Amino acid sequence: MRKSGVRDYLRAAEAAALLHVSPKTIGRWAKEGKVAHIVTLGGHRRFSRADVERLVRAMESSSADGRVASVGS
């Protein structure tokens, strides 16, 4: 049985893979406040799966329109 909420959050590497960026980039975006995250007791960042999926869709739609996606605006 799965604990409620455990997979609702992604590790930085998982979020970065979905966004097609490096883990360093997602970490920088988090530090700059461009992507919401929480910090675990161990000091690791976790990203809401729903927020990351929303950002993926926004980036895809911007790309399809020929626009450059802007994170955090």
mmCIF file with all atom_site columns, C-alpha atoms in Angstrom:
data_model
loop_
_atom_site.group_PDB
_atom_site.id
_atom_site.type_symbol
_atom_site.label_atom_id
_atom_site.label_alt_id
_atom_site.label_comp_id
_atom_site.label_asym_id
_atom_site.label_entity_id
_atom_site.label_seq_id
_atom_site.pdbx_PDB_ins_code
_atom_site.Cartn_x
_atom_site.Cartn_y
_atom_site.Cartn_z
_atom_site.occupancy
_atom_site.B_iso_or_equiv
_atom_site.pdbx_formal_charge
_atom_site.auth_seq_id
_atom_site.auth_comp_id
_atom_site.auth_asym_id
_atom_site.auth_atom_id
_atom_site.pdbx_PDB_model_num
ATOM 1  C CA . MET A 1 1  ? 0.000  0.000  0.000   1.00 0.00 ? 1  MET A CA 1
ATOM 2  C CA . ARG A 1 2  ? 1.298  3.425  -0.957  1.00 0.00 ? 2  ARG A CA 1
ATOM 3  C CA . LYS A 1 3  ? 1.638  6.196  1.597   1.00 0.00 ? 3  LYS A CA 1
ATOM 4  C CA . SER A 1 4  ? -0.614 9.095  0.719   1.00 0.00 ? 4  SER A CA 1
ATOM 5  C CA . GLY A 1 5  ? 1.268  11.962 -0.878  1.00 0.00 ? 5  GLY A CA 1
ATOM 6  C CA . VAL A 1 6  ? 4.634  10.230 -1.161  1.00 0.00 ? 6  VAL A CA 1
ATOM 7  C CA . ARG A 1 7  ? 4.719  10.224 -4.988  1.00 0.00 ? 7  ARG A CA 1
ATOM 8  C CA . ASP A 1 8  ? 2.937  13.533 -5.270  1.00 0.00 ? 8  ASP A CA 1
ATOM 9  C CA . TYR A 1 9  ? 6.423  15.045 -5.068  1.00 0.00 ? 9  TYR A CA 1
ATOM 10 C CA . LEU A 1 10 ? 9.371  14.507 -7.378  1.00 0.00 ? 10 LEU A CA 1
ATOM 11 C CA . ARG A 1 11 ? 13.097 14.565 -6.725  1.00 0.00 ? 11 ARG A CA 1
ATOM 12 C CA . ALA A 1 12 ? 15.046 17.240 -8.592  1.00 0.00 ? 12 ALA A CA 1
ATOM 13 C CA . ALA A 1 13 ? 16.368 14.733 -11.134 1.00 0.00 ? 13 ALA A CA 1
ATOM 14 C CA . GLU A 1 14 ? 12.846 13.453 -11.859 1.00 0.00 ? 14 GLU A CA 1
ATOM 15 C CA . ALA A 1 15 ? 11.441 16.963 -12.286 1.00 0.00 ? 15 ALA A CA 1
ATOM 16 C CA . ALA A 1 16 ? 14.397 17.941 -14.473 1.00 0.00 ? 16 ALA A CA 1
ATOM 17 C CA . ALA A 1 17 ? 13.887 14.895 -16.705 1.00 0.00 ? 17 ALA A CA 1
ATOM 18 C CA . LEU A 1 18 ? 10.221 15.776 -17.266 1.00 0.00 ? 18 LEU A CA 1
ATOM 19 C CA . LEU A 1 19 ? 11.183 19.360 -18.107 1.00 0.00 ? 19 LEU A CA 1
ATOM 20 C CA . HIS A 1 20 ? 14.122 18.327 -20.328 1.00 0.00 ? 20 HIS A CA 1
ATOM 21 C CA . VAL A 1 21 ? 16.584 20.399 -18.302 1.00 0.00 ? 21 VAL A CA 1
ATOM 22 C CA . SER A 1 22 ? 19.487 19.439 -16.050 1.00 0.00 ? 22 SER A CA 1
ATOM 23 C CA . PRO A 1 23 ? 19.044 18.922 -12.303 1.00 0.00 ? 23 PRO A CA 1
ATOM 24 C CA . LYS A 1 24 ? 21.297 21.976 -11.816 1.00 0.00 ? 24 LYS A CA 1
ATOM 25 C CA . THR A 1 25 ? 18.850 24.068 -13.851 1.00 0.00 ? 25 THR A CA 1
ATOM 26 C CA . ILE A 1 26 ? 15.825 22.978 -11.810 1.00 0.00 ? 26 ILE A CA 1
ATOM 27 C CA . GLY A 1 27 ? 17.845 23.674 -8.648  1.00 0.00 ? 27 GLY A CA 1
ATOM 28 C CA . ARG A 1 28 ? 18.706 27.159 -9.892  1.00 0.00 ? 28 ARG A CA 1
ATOM 29 C CA . TRP A 1 29 ? 15.050 27.822 -10.801 1.00 0.00 ? 29 TRP A CA 1
ATOM 30 C CA . ALA A 1 30 ? 14.079 26.743 -7.277  1.00 0.00 ? 30 ALA A CA 1
ATOM 31 C CA . LYS A 1 31 ? 16.651 29.081 -5.675  1.00 0.00 ? 31 LYS A CA 1
ATOM 32 C CA . GLU A 1 32 ? 15.430 31.937 -7.876  1.00 0.00 ? 32 GLU A CA 1
ATOM 33 C CA . GLY A 1 33 ? 11.812 31.263 -6.898  1.00 0.00 ? 33 GLY A CA 1
ATOM 34 C CA . LYS A 1 34 ? 10.844 30.349 -10.455 1.00 0.00 ? 34 LYS A CA 1
ATOM 35 C CA . VAL A 1 35 ? 9.525  26.914 -9.520  1.00 0.00 ? 35 VAL A CA 1
ATOM 36 C CA . ALA A 1 36 ? 7.749  25.995 -6.284  1.00 0.00 ? 36 ALA A CA 1
ATOM 37 C CA . HIS A 1 37 ? 9.374  23.393 -4.066  1.00 0.00 ? 37 HIS A CA 1
ATOM 38 C CA . ILE A 1 38 ? 9.594  22.102 -0.537  1.00 0.00 ? 38 ILE A CA 1
ATOM 39 C CA . VAL A 1 39 ? 12.726 21.129 1.353   1.00 0.00 ? 39 VAL A CA 1
ATOM 40 C CA . THR A 1 40 ? 12.871 17.815 3.207   1.00 0.00 ? 40 THR A CA 1
ATOM 41 C CA . LEU A 1 41 ? 14.301 17.445 6.699   1.00 0.00 ? 41 LEU A CA 1
ATOM 42 C CA . GLY A 1 42 ? 17.452 16.142 5.011   1.00 0.00 ? 42 GLY A CA 1
ATOM 43 C CA . GLY A 1 43 ? 17.759 19.334 2.961   1.00 0.00 ? 43 GLY A CA 1
ATOM 44 C CA . HIS A 1 44 ? 16.648 17.888 -0.377  1.00 0.00 ? 44 HIS A CA 1
ATOM 45 C CA . ARG A 1 45 ? 14.273 19.746 -2.681  1.00 0.00 ? 45 ARG A CA 1
ATOM 46 C CA . ARG A 1 46 ? 11.012 18.130 -3.740  1.00 0.00 ? 46 ARG A CA 1
ATOM 47 C CA . PHE A 1 47 ? 8.772  19.442 -6.490  1.00 0.00 ? 47 PHE A CA 1
ATOM 48 C CA . SER A 1 48 ? 5.013  19.000 -6.700  1.00 0.00 ? 48 SER A CA 1
ATOM 49 C CA . ARG A 1 49 ? 4.182  16.588 -9.515  1.00 0.00 ? 49 ARG A CA 1
ATOM 50 C CA . ALA A 1 50 ? 1.128  18.712 -10.426 1.00 0.00 ? 50 ALA A CA 1
ATOM 51 C CA . ASP A 1 51 ? 3.220  21.917 -10.601 1.00 0.00 ? 51 ASP A CA 1
ATOM 52 C CA . VAL A 1 52 ? 5.892  20.252 -12.738 1.00 0.00 ? 52 VAL A CA 1
ATOM 53 C CA . GLU A 1 53 ? 3.291  18.776 -15.100 1.00 0.00 ? 53 GLU A CA 1
ATOM 54 C CA . ARG A 1 54 ? 1.641  22.206 -15.404 1.00 0.00 ? 54 ARG A CA 1
ATOM 55 C CA . LEU A 1 55 ? 5.020  23.747 -16.243 1.00 0.00 ? 55 LEU A CA 1
ATOM 56 C CA . VAL A 1 56 ? 5.674  21.017 -18.836 1.00 0.00 ? 56 VAL A CA 1
ATOM 57 C CA . ARG A 1 57 ? 2.356  21.807 -20.540 1.00 0.00 ? 57 ARG A CA 1
ATOM 58 C CA . ALA A 1 58 ? 3.099  25.544 -20.475 1.00 0.00 ? 58 ALA A CA 1
ATOM 59 C CA . MET A 1 59 ? 6.540  24.991 -21.977 1.00 0.00 ? 59 MET A CA 1
ATOM 60 C CA . GLU A 1 60 ? 5.127  22.662 -24.643 1.00 0.00 ? 60 GLU A CA 1
ATOM 61 C CA . SER A 1 61 ? 2.385  25.098 -25.648 1.00 0.00 ? 61 SER A CA 1
ATOM 62 C CA . SER A 1 62 ? 4.870  27.988 -25.816 1.00 0.00 ? 62 SER A CA 1
ATOM 63 C CA . SER A 1 63 ? 7.171  25.868 -27.938 1.00 0.00 ? 63 SER A CA 1
ATOM 64 C CA . ALA A 1 64 ? 4.324  24.867 -30.275 1.00 0.00 ? 64 ALA A CA 1
ATOM 65 C CA . ASP A 1 65 ? 3.428  28.539 -30.729 1.00 0.00 ? 65 ASP A CA 1
ATOM 66 C CA . GLY A 1 66 ? 7.022  29.360 -31.641 1.00 0.00 ? 66 GLY A CA 1
ATOM 67 C CA . ARG A 1 67 ? 7.463  31.368 -28.446 1.00 0.00 ? 67 ARG A CA 1
ATOM 68 C CA . VAL A 1 68 ? 10.176 30.967 -25.859 1.00 0.00 ? 68 VAL A CA 1
ATOM 69 C CA . ALA A 1 69 ? 8.820  29.675 -22.554 1.00 0.00 ? 69 ALA A CA 1
ATOM 70 C CA . SER A 1 70 ? 9.505  31.805 -19.513 1.00 0.00 ? 70 SER A CA 1
ATOM 71 C CA . VAL A 1 71 ? 9.726  30.028 -16.179 1.00 0.00 ? 71 VAL A CA 1
ATOM 72 C CA . GLY A 1 72 ? 8.330  31.793 -13.142 1.00 0.00 ? 72 GLY A CA 1
ATOM 73 C CA . SER A 1 73 ? 6.508  34.650 -14.799 1.00 0.00 ? 73 SER A CA 1
#
